[in-house]
Amino acid sequence: MATDYDAPRKTDDENESIEALKERVPSKSVATDDDADNPGSFDLSAADLADVELDVVVLPPQEHEFTCVNCFLVKDRLQFDHETKLGPICAECAS
């Protein structure tokens, strides 16, 4: 029997009302203590945070660090592999 895979598929679920679908969605107000994506328990609601000022301390490059010119990550000197004409390459990018 031939099957037309391009034909639209209709199921009984498409006939359900929006209210019935909303009832099946779990409530967002339920919070768990084991929230791995939000370990600090910050309220990540849709609040506008444009006016919130954050204090960030930016450290200059340390003597034991370098920036790989391939992956652009700051690495420890222990991960240094070799130097190219463009700059240092880490061991991960060299392999």
PDB file of N, CA and C in Angstrom:
ATOM      1  N   MET A   1       0.841  -1.168   0.000  1.00  0.00           N
ATOM      2  CA  MET A   1       0.000   0.000   0.000  1.00  0.00           C
ATOM      3  C   MET A   1       0.892   1.239   0.000  1.00  0.00           C
ATOM      4  N   ALA A   2       0.668   2.133  -0.918  1.00  0.00           N
ATOM      5  CA  ALA A   2       1.467   3.346  -1.043  1.00  0.00           C
ATOM      6  C   ALA A   2       1.027   4.379  -0.005  1.00  0.00           C
ATOM      7  N   THR A   3       1.996   5.113   0.527  1.00  0.00           N
ATOM      8  CA  THR A   3       1.719   6.154   1.517  1.00  0.00           C
ATOM      9  C   THR A   3       2.219   7.479   0.982  1.00  0.00           C
ATOM     10  N   ASP A   4       1.367   8.478   1.030  1.00  0.00           N
ATOM     11  CA  ASP A   4       1.754   9.818   0.609  1.00  0.00           C
ATOM     12  C   ASP A   4       2.280  10.559   1.834  1.00  0.00           C
ATOM     13  N   TYR A   5       3.607  10.643   1.950  1.00  0.00           N
ATOM     14  CA  TYR A   5       4.211  11.275   3.123  1.00  0.00           C
ATOM     15  C   TYR A   5       4.097  12.790   3.100  1.00  0.00           C
ATOM     16  N   ASP A   6       3.765  13.387   1.977  1.00  0.00           N
ATOM     17  CA  ASP A   6       3.616  14.830   1.884  1.00  0.00           C
ATOM     18  C   ASP A   6       2.204  15.291   2.244  1.00  0.00           C
ATOM     19  N   ALA A   7       1.280  14.388   2.349  1.00  0.00           N
ATOM     20  CA  ALA A   7      -0.104  14.756   2.665  1.00  0.00           C
ATOM     21  C   ALA A   7      -0.184  15.209   4.118  1.00  0.00           C
ATOM     22  N   PRO A   8      -0.991  16.238   4.393  1.00  0.00           N
ATOM     23  CA  PRO A   8      -1.133  16.690   5.777  1.00  0.00           C
ATOM     24  C   PRO A   8      -1.754  15.598   6.634  1.00  0.00           C
ATOM     25  N   ARG A   9      -1.247  15.489   7.852  1.00  0.00           N
ATOM     26  CA  ARG A   9      -1.739  14.466   8.768  1.00  0.00           C
ATOM     27  C   ARG A   9      -2.725  15.106   9.728  1.00  0.00           C
ATOM     28  N   LYS A  10      -3.849  14.497   9.898  1.00  0.00           N
ATOM     29  CA  LYS A  10      -4.855  14.993  10.822  1.00  0.00           C
ATOM     30  C   LYS A  10      -5.117  13.914  11.856  1.00  0.00           C
ATOM     31  N   THR A  11      -5.136  14.340  13.088  1.00  0.00           N
ATOM     32  CA  THR A  11      -5.411  13.419  14.179  1.00  0.00           C
ATOM     33  C   THR A  11      -6.559  13.946  15.002  1.00  0.00           C
ATOM     34  N   ASP A  12      -6.991  13.180  15.962  1.00  0.00           N
ATOM     35  CA  ASP A  12      -8.075  13.604  16.841  1.00  0.00           C
ATOM     36  C   ASP A  12      -7.642  14.758  17.740  1.00  0.00           C
ATOM     37  N   ASP A  13      -6.339  14.886  17.992  1.00  0.00           N
ATOM     38  CA  ASP A  13      -5.846  15.956  18.858  1.00  0.00           C
ATOM     39  C   ASP A  13      -6.089  17.331  18.260  1.00  0.00           C
ATOM     40  N   GLU A  14      -6.153  17.439  16.955  1.00  0.00           N
ATOM     41  CA  GLU A  14      -6.339  18.737  16.310  1.00  0.00           C
ATOM     42  C   GLU A  14      -7.738  19.291  16.543  1.00  0.00           C
ATOM     43  N   ASN A  15      -8.661  18.431  16.917  1.00  0.00           N
ATOM     44  CA  ASN A  15     -10.029  18.879  17.136  1.00  0.00           C
ATOM     45  C   ASN A  15     -10.259  19.376  18.555  1.00  0.00           C
ATOM     46  N   GLU A  16      -9.261  19.252  19.429  1.00  0.00           N
ATOM     47  CA  GLU A  16      -9.418  19.701  20.806  1.00  0.00           C
ATOM     48  C   GLU A  16      -9.426  21.228  20.872  1.00  0.00           C
ATOM     49  N   SER A  17     -10.098  21.740  21.847  1.00  0.00           N
ATOM     50  CA  SER A  17     -10.173  23.186  22.004  1.00  0.00           C
ATOM     51  C   SER A  17      -8.893  23.702  22.673  1.00  0.00           C
ATOM     52  N   ILE A  18      -8.707  24.977  22.583  1.00  0.00           N
ATOM     53  CA  ILE A  18      -7.531  25.603  23.195  1.00  0.00           C
ATOM     54  C   ILE A  18      -7.596  25.453  24.708  1.00  0.00           C
ATOM     55  N   GLU A  19      -8.785  25.550  25.273  1.00  0.00           N
ATOM     56  CA  GLU A  19      -8.937  25.403  26.719  1.00  0.00           C
ATOM     57  C   GLU A  19      -8.509  24.014  27.175  1.00  0.00           C
ATOM     58  N   ALA A  20      -8.858  22.993  26.402  1.00  0.00           N
ATOM     59  CA  ALA A  20      -8.472  21.637  26.761  1.00  0.00           C
ATOM     60  C   ALA A  20      -6.960  21.462  26.698  1.00  0.00           C
ATOM     61  N   LEU A  21      -6.325  22.115  25.741  1.00  0.00           N
ATOM     62  CA  LEU A  21      -4.870  22.034  25.646  1.00  0.00           C
ATOM     63  C   LEU A  21      -4.200  22.770  26.794  1.00  0.00           C
ATOM     64  N   LYS A  22      -4.766  23.910  27.197  1.00  0.00           N
ATOM     65  CA  LYS A  22      -4.198  24.673  28.310  1.00  0.00           C
ATOM     66  C   LYS A  22      -4.279  23.892  29.611  1.00  0.00           C
ATOM     67  N   GLU A  23      -5.302  23.071  29.777  1.00  0.00           N
ATOM     68  CA  GLU A  23      -5.446  22.289  31.002  1.00  0.00           C
ATOM     69  C   GLU A  23      -4.364  21.219  31.104  1.00  0.00           C
ATOM     70  N   ARG A  24      -3.881  20.738  29.972  1.00  0.00           N
ATOM     71  CA  ARG A  24      -2.859  19.690  29.985  1.00  0.00           C
ATOM     72  C   ARG A  24      -1.462  20.234  30.243  1.00  0.00           C
ATOM     73  N   VAL A  25      -1.237  21.538  30.085  1.00  0.00           N
ATOM     74  CA  VAL A  25       0.076  22.139  30.291  1.00  0.00           C
ATOM     75  C   VAL A  25       0.304  22.293  31.784  1.00  0.00           C
ATOM     76  N   PRO A  26       1.464  21.863  32.301  1.00  0.00           N
ATOM     77  CA  PRO A  26       1.722  22.009  33.736  1.00  0.00           C
ATOM     78  C   PRO A  26       1.848  23.473  34.119  1.00  0.00           C
ATOM     79  N   SER A  27       1.493  23.756  35.327  1.00  0.00           N
ATOM     80  CA  SER A  27       1.534  25.127  35.831  1.00  0.00           C
ATOM     81  C   SER A  27       2.972  25.592  35.960  1.00  0.00           C
ATOM     82  N   LYS A  28       3.247  26.846  35.601  1.00  0.00           N
ATOM     83  CA  LYS A  28       4.601  27.389  35.700  1.00  0.00           C
ATOM     84  C   LYS A  28       4.919  27.819  37.118  1.00  0.00           C
ATOM     85  N   SER A  29       3.908  27.948  37.958  1.00  0.00           N
ATOM     86  CA  SER A  29       4.147  28.407  39.316  1.00  0.00           C
ATOM     87  C   SER A  29       4.758  27.332  40.203  1.00  0.00           C
ATOM     88  N   VAL A  30       4.748  26.091  39.761  1.00  0.00           N
ATOM     89  CA  VAL A  30       5.321  25.006  40.548  1.00  0.00           C
ATOM     90  C   VAL A  30       6.840  25.055  40.395  1.00  0.00           C
ATOM     91  N   ALA A  31       7.541  25.214  41.506  1.00  0.00           N
ATOM     92  CA  ALA A  31       9.000  25.293  41.478  1.00  0.00           C
ATOM     93  C   ALA A  31       9.571  24.149  42.285  1.00  0.00           C
ATOM     94  N   THR A  32      10.683  23.625  41.832  1.00  0.00           N
ATOM     95  CA  THR A  32      11.341  22.551  42.561  1.00  0.00           C
ATOM     96  C   THR A  32      12.642  23.071  43.143  1.00  0.00           C
ATOM     97  N   ASP A  33      13.098  22.418  44.197  1.00  0.00           N
ATOM     98  CA  ASP A  33      14.359  22.813  44.814  1.00  0.00           C
ATOM     99  C   ASP A  33      15.555  22.351  44.006  1.00  0.00           C
ATOM    100  N   ASP A  34      15.366  21.367  43.143  1.00  0.00           N
ATOM    101  CA  ASP A  34      16.448  20.803  42.343  1.00  0.00           C
ATOM    102  C   ASP A  34      16.495  21.410  40.958  1.00  0.00           C
ATOM    103  N   ASP A  35      16.292  22.710  40.858  1.00  0.00           N
ATOM    104  CA  ASP A  35      16.268  23.377  39.563  1.00  0.00           C
ATOM    105  C   ASP A  35      17.697  23.607  39.096  1.00  0.00           C
ATOM    106  N   ALA A  36      18.193  22.738  38.215  1.00  0.00           N
ATOM    107  CA  ALA A  36      19.589  22.812  37.779  1.00  0.00           C
ATOM    108  C   ALA A  36      19.866  24.030  36.903  1.00  0.00           C
ATOM    109  N   ASP A  37      18.870  24.507  36.186  1.00  0.00           N
ATOM    110  CA  ASP A  37      19.081  25.659  35.323  1.00  0.00           C
ATOM    111  C   ASP A  37      19.050  26.972  36.094  1.00  0.00           C
ATOM    112  N   ASN A  38      18.590  26.950  37.316  1.00  0.00           N
ATOM    113  CA  ASN A  38      18.453  28.161  38.106  1.00  0.00           C
ATOM    114  C   ASN A  38      18.931  27.873  39.529  1.00  0.00           C
ATOM    115  N   PRO A  39      20.237  27.613  39.718  1.00  0.00           N
ATOM    116  CA  PRO A  39      20.708  27.191  41.026  1.00  0.00           C
ATOM    117  C   PRO A  39      20.615  28.278  42.085  1.00  0.00           C
ATOM    118  N   GLY A  40      20.642  29.528  41.702  1.00  0.00           N
ATOM    119  CA  GLY A  40      20.573  30.611  42.665  1.00  0.00           C
ATOM    120  C   GLY A  40      19.170  31.003  43.040  1.00  0.00           C
ATOM    121  N   SER A  41      18.179  30.320  42.503  1.00  0.00           N
ATOM    122  CA  SER A  41      16.768  30.604  42.756  1.00  0.00           C
ATOM    123  C   SER A  41      16.399  32.040  42.398  1.00  0.00           C
ATOM    124  N   PHE A  42      16.934  32.540  41.321  1.00  0.00           N
ATOM    125  CA  PHE A  42      16.563  33.852  40.845  1.00  0.00           C
ATOM    126  C   PHE A  42      15.221  33.777  40.153  1.00  0.00           C
ATOM    127  N   ASP A  43      14.456  34.824  40.263  1.00  0.00           N
ATOM    128  CA  ASP A  43      13.176  34.882  39.574  1.00  0.00           C
ATOM    129  C   ASP A  43      13.462  35.267  38.131  1.00  0.00           C
ATOM    130  N   LEU A  44      13.298  34.317  37.217  1.00  0.00           N
ATOM    131  CA  LEU A  44      13.591  34.545  35.815  1.00  0.00           C
ATOM    132  C   LEU A  44      12.319  34.781  35.019  1.00  0.00           C
ATOM    133  N   SER A  45      11.395  35.514  35.607  1.00  0.00           N
ATOM    134  CA  SER A  45      10.152  35.814  34.904  1.00  0.00           C
ATOM    135  C   SER A  45      10.435  36.794  33.770  1.00  0.00           C
ATOM    136  N   ALA A  46       9.410  37.189  33.079  1.00  0.00           N
ATOM    137  CA  ALA A  46       9.565  38.062  31.919  1.00  0.00           C
ATOM    138  C   ALA A  46       9.652  39.533  32.325  1.00  0.00           C
ATOM    139  N   ALA A  47      10.151  39.820  33.483  1.00  0.00           N
ATOM    140  CA  ALA A  47      10.278  41.193  33.949  1.00  0.00           C
ATOM    141  C   ALA A  47      11.334  41.937  33.129  1.00  0.00           C
ATOM    142  N   ASP A  48      11.117  43.227  32.933  1.00  0.00           N
ATOM    143  CA  ASP A  48      12.053  44.057  32.181  1.00  0.00           C
ATOM    144  C   ASP A  48      13.216  44.417  33.088  1.00  0.00           C
ATOM    145  N   LEU A  49      14.400  43.959  32.752  1.00  0.00           N
ATOM    146  CA  LEU A  49      15.589  44.205  33.562  1.00  0.00           C
ATOM    147  C   LEU A  49      16.534  45.204  32.909  1.00  0.00           C
ATOM    148  N   ALA A  50      16.026  46.011  31.991  1.00  0.00           N
ATOM    149  CA  ALA A  50      16.877  46.950  31.263  1.00  0.00           C
ATOM    150  C   ALA A  50      17.457  48.022  32.179  1.00  0.00           C
ATOM    151  N   ASP A  51      16.759  48.383  33.234  1.00  0.00           N
ATOM    152  CA  ASP A  51      17.238  49.452  34.108  1.00  0.00           C
ATOM    153  C   ASP A  51      18.081  48.936  35.272  1.00  0.00           C
ATOM    154  N   VAL A  52      18.308  47.645  35.358  1.00  0.00           N
ATOM    155  CA  VAL A  52      19.102  47.060  36.433  1.00  0.00           C
ATOM    156  C   VAL A  52      20.576  47.172  36.078  1.00  0.00           C
ATOM    157  N   GLU A  53      21.351  47.705  37.003  1.00  0.00           N
ATOM    158  CA  GLU A  53      22.782  47.870  36.773  1.00  0.00           C
ATOM    159  C   GLU A  53      23.530  46.728  37.449  1.00  0.00           C
ATOM    160  N   LEU A  54      24.380  46.054  36.708  1.00  0.00           N
ATOM    161  CA  LEU A  54      25.150  44.945  37.232  1.00  0.00           C
ATOM    162  C   LEU A  54      26.599  45.364  37.403  1.00  0.00           C
ATOM    163  N   ASP A  55      27.187  44.985  38.528  1.00  0.00           N
ATOM    164  CA  ASP A  55      28.591  45.267  38.774  1.00  0.00           C
ATOM    165  C   ASP A  55      29.401  44.039  38.392  1.00  0.00           C
ATOM    166  N   VAL A  56      30.303  44.200  37.429  1.00  0.00           N
ATOM    167  CA  VAL A  56      31.131  43.101  36.956  1.00  0.00           C
ATOM    168  C   VAL A  56      32.594  43.517  37.082  1.00  0.00           C
ATOM    169  N   VAL A  57      33.380  42.666  37.698  1.00  0.00           N
ATOM    170  CA  VAL A  57      34.802  42.932  37.830  1.00  0.00           C
ATOM    171  C   VAL A  57      35.520  42.211  36.694  1.00  0.00           C
ATOM    172  N   VAL A  58      36.209  42.973  35.860  1.00  0.00           N
ATOM    173  CA  VAL A  58      36.954  42.408  34.741  1.00  0.00           C
ATOM    174  C   VAL A  58      38.427  42.425  35.096  1.00  0.00           C
ATOM    175  N   LEU A  59      39.027  41.242  35.126  1.00  0.00           N
ATOM    176  CA  LEU A  59      40.437  41.134  35.456  1.00  0.00           C
ATOM    177  C   LEU A  59      41.273  41.205  34.188  1.00  0.00           C
ATOM    178  N   PRO A  60      42.410  41.889  34.235  1.00  0.00           N
ATOM    179  CA  PRO A  60      43.301  41.892  33.073  1.00  0.00           C
ATOM    180  C   PRO A  60      43.923  40.516  32.902  1.00  0.00           C
ATOM    181  N   PRO A  61      44.486  40.239  31.734  1.00  0.00           N
ATOM    182  CA  PRO A  61      45.133  38.935  31.526  1.00  0.00           C
ATOM    183  C   PRO A  61      46.226  38.701  32.561  1.00  0.00           C
ATOM    184  N   GLN A  62      46.244  37.505  33.130  1.00  0.00           N
ATOM    185  CA  GLN A  62      47.236  37.159  34.144  1.00  0.00           C
ATOM    186  C   GLN A  62      48.496  36.632  33.466  1.00  0.00           C
ATOM    187  N   GLU A  63      49.588  36.559  34.217  1.00  0.00           N
ATOM    188  CA  GLU A  63      50.868  36.105  33.666  1.00  0.00           C
ATOM    189  C   GLU A  63      50.809  34.648  33.216  1.00  0.00           C
ATOM    190  N   HIS A  64      49.969  33.851  33.854  1.00  0.00           N
ATOM    191  CA  HIS A  64      49.905  32.417  33.545  1.00  0.00           C
ATOM    192  C   HIS A  64      48.800  32.089  32.543  1.00  0.00           C
ATOM    193  N   GLU A  65      48.245  33.085  31.864  1.00  0.00           N
ATOM    194  CA  GLU A  65      47.153  32.872  30.918  1.00  0.00           C
ATOM    195  C   GLU A  65      47.536  33.343  29.519  1.00  0.00           C
ATOM    196  N   PHE A  66      46.879  32.762  28.529  1.00  0.00           N
ATOM    197  CA  PHE A  66      47.019  33.210  27.153  1.00  0.00           C
ATOM    198  C   PHE A  66      45.678  33.019  26.462  1.00  0.00           C
ATOM    199  N   THR A  67      45.464  33.711  25.362  1.00  0.00           N
ATOM    200  CA  THR A  67      44.239  33.566  24.583  1.00  0.00           C
ATOM    201  C   THR A  67      44.574  32.829  23.302  1.00  0.00           C
ATOM    202  N   CYS A  68      43.923  31.683  23.107  1.00  0.00           N
ATOM    203  CA  CYS A  68      44.144  30.882  21.911  1.00  0.00           C
ATOM    204  C   CYS A  68      43.576  31.637  20.704  1.00  0.00           C
ATOM    205  N   VAL A  69      44.348  31.727  19.636  1.00  0.00           N
ATOM    206  CA  VAL A  69      43.893  32.452  18.451  1.00  0.00           C
ATOM    207  C   VAL A  69      42.945  31.612  17.596  1.00  0.00           C
ATOM    208  N   ASN A  70      42.795  30.337  17.934  1.00  0.00           N
ATOM    209  CA  ASN A  70      41.896  29.476  17.173  1.00  0.00           C
ATOM    210  C   ASN A  70      40.500  29.449  17.797  1.00  0.00           C
ATOM    211  N   CYS A  71      40.411  29.196  19.102  1.00  0.00           N
ATOM    212  CA  CYS A  71      39.106  29.107  19.765  1.00  0.00           C
ATOM    213  C   CYS A  71      38.763  30.366  20.546  1.00  0.00           C
ATOM    214  N   PHE A  72      39.697  31.291  20.714  1.00  0.00           N
ATOM    215  CA  PHE A  72      39.511  32.569  21.391  1.00  0.00           C
ATOM    216  C   PHE A  72      39.156  32.414  22.867  1.00  0.00           C
ATOM    217  N   LEU A  73      39.554  31.303  23.475  1.00  0.00           N
ATOM    218  CA  LEU A  73      39.333  31.097  24.900  1.00  0.00           C
ATOM    219  C   LEU A  73      40.597  31.434  25.666  1.00  0.00           C
ATOM    220  N   VAL A  74      40.430  31.957  26.874  1.00  0.00           N
ATOM    221  CA  VAL A  74      41.564  32.232  27.745  1.00  0.00           C
ATOM    222  C   VAL A  74      41.927  30.925  28.422  1.00  0.00           C
ATOM    223  N   LYS A  75      43.167  30.510  28.252  1.00  0.00           N
ATOM    224  CA  LYS A  75      43.637  29.233  28.769  1.00  0.00           C
ATOM    225  C   LYS A  75      44.830  29.454  29.687  1.00  0.00           C
ATOM    226  N   ASP A  76      45.084  28.467  30.545  1.00  0.00           N
ATOM    227  CA  ASP A  76      46.261  28.483  31.402  1.00  0.00           C
ATOM    228  C   ASP A  76      47.486  28.101  30.570  1.00  0.00           C
ATOM    229  N   ARG A  77      48.661  28.561  30.969  1.00  0.00           N
ATOM    230  CA  ARG A  77      49.900  28.256  30.227  1.00  0.00           C
ATOM    231  C   ARG A  77      50.170  26.757  30.150  1.00  0.00           C
ATOM    232  N   LEU A  78      49.583  25.988  31.045  1.00  0.00           N
ATOM    233  CA  LEU A  78      49.767  24.534  30.990  1.00  0.00           C
ATOM    234  C   LEU A  78      49.094  23.938  29.759  1.00  0.00           C
ATOM    235  N   GLN A  79      48.145  24.648  29.164  1.00  0.00           N
ATOM    236  CA  GLN A  79      47.439  24.167  27.980  1.00  0.00           C
ATOM    237  C   GLN A  79      48.032  24.709  26.683  1.00  0.00           C
ATOM    238  N   PHE A  80      49.150  25.417  26.776  1.00  0.00           N
ATOM    239  CA  PHE A  80      49.824  25.967  25.601  1.00  0.00           C
ATOM    240  C   PHE A  80      50.455  24.840  24.795  1.00  0.00           C
ATOM    241  N   ASP A  81      50.242  24.851  23.471  1.00  0.00           N
ATOM    242  CA  ASP A  81      50.842  23.829  22.610  1.00  0.00           C
ATOM    243  C   ASP A  81      51.965  24.415  21.765  1.00  0.00           C
ATOM    244  N   HIS A  82      51.657  25.405  20.951  1.00  0.00           N
ATOM    245  CA  HIS A  82      52.697  26.016  20.124  1.00  0.00           C
ATOM    246  C   HIS A  82      52.280  27.424  19.712  1.00  0.00           C
ATOM    247  N   GLU A  83      53.231  28.146  19.184  1.00  0.00           N
ATOM    248  CA  GLU A  83      53.019  29.527  18.746  1.00  0.00           C
ATOM    249  C   GLU A  83      53.019  29.553  17.215  1.00  0.00           C
ATOM    250  N   THR A  84      52.062  30.261  16.641  1.00  0.00           N
ATOM    251  CA  THR A  84      52.034  30.459  15.192  1.00  0.00           C
ATOM    252  C   THR A  84      52.323  31.929  14.916  1.00  0.00           C
ATOM    253  N   LYS A  85      52.355  32.291  13.638  1.00  0.00           N
ATOM    254  CA  LYS A  85      52.591  33.697  13.319  1.00  0.00           C
ATOM    255  C   LYS A  85      51.407  34.570  13.744  1.00  0.00           C
ATOM    256  N   LEU A  86      50.229  33.943  13.947  1.00  0.00           N
ATOM    257  CA  LEU A  86      49.059  34.693  14.408  1.00  0.00           C
ATOM    258  C   LEU A  86      48.983  34.788  15.926  1.00  0.00           C
ATOM    259  N   GLY A  87      49.594  33.830  16.615  1.00  0.00           N
ATOM    260  CA  GLY A  87      49.580  33.841  18.066  1.00  0.00           C
ATOM    261  C   GLY A  87      49.584  32.437  18.642  1.00  0.00           C
ATOM    262  N   PRO A  88      49.330  32.307  19.959  1.00  0.00           N
ATOM    263  CA  PRO A  88      49.411  31.015  20.621  1.00  0.00           C
ATOM    264  C   PRO A  88      48.223  30.113  20.302  1.00  0.00           C
ATOM    265  N   ILE A  89      48.487  28.796  20.283  1.00  0.00           N
ATOM    266  CA  ILE A  89      47.476  27.776  20.041  1.00  0.00           C
ATOM    267  C   ILE A  89      47.440  26.853  21.249  1.00  0.00           C
ATOM    268  N   CYS A  90      46.239  26.543  21.717  1.00  0.00           N
ATOM    269  CA  CYS A  90      46.102  25.642  22.869  1.00  0.00           C
ATOM    270  C   CYS A  90      46.225  24.189  22.408  1.00  0.00           C
ATOM    271  N   ALA A  91      46.390  23.294  23.381  1.00  0.00           N
ATOM    272  CA  ALA A  91      46.572  21.876  23.080  1.00  0.00           C
ATOM    273  C   ALA A  91      45.319  21.268  22.447  1.00  0.00           C
ATOM    274  N   GLU A  92      44.146  21.710  22.843  1.00  0.00           N
ATOM    275  CA  GLU A  92      42.910  21.166  22.266  1.00  0.00           C
ATOM    276  C   GLU A  92      42.776  21.504  20.789  1.00  0.00           C
ATOM    277  N   CYS A  93      43.116  22.720  20.426  1.00  0.00           N
ATOM    278  CA  CYS A  93      43.006  23.124  19.025  1.00  0.00           C
ATOM    279  C   CYS A  93      44.125  22.526  18.177  1.00  0.00           C
ATOM    280  N   ALA A  94      45.252  22.214  18.786  1.00  0.00           N
ATOM    281  CA  ALA A  94      46.376  21.649  18.039  1.00  0.00           C
ATOM    282  C   ALA A  94      46.157  20.182  17.702  1.00  0.00           C
ATOM    283  N   SER A  95      45.308  19.500  18.473  1.00  0.00           N
ATOM    284  CA  SER A  95      45.110  18.065  18.218  1.00  0.00           C
ATOM    285  C   SER A  95      44.077  17.813  17.144  1.00  0.00           C
TER     286      SER A  95
END
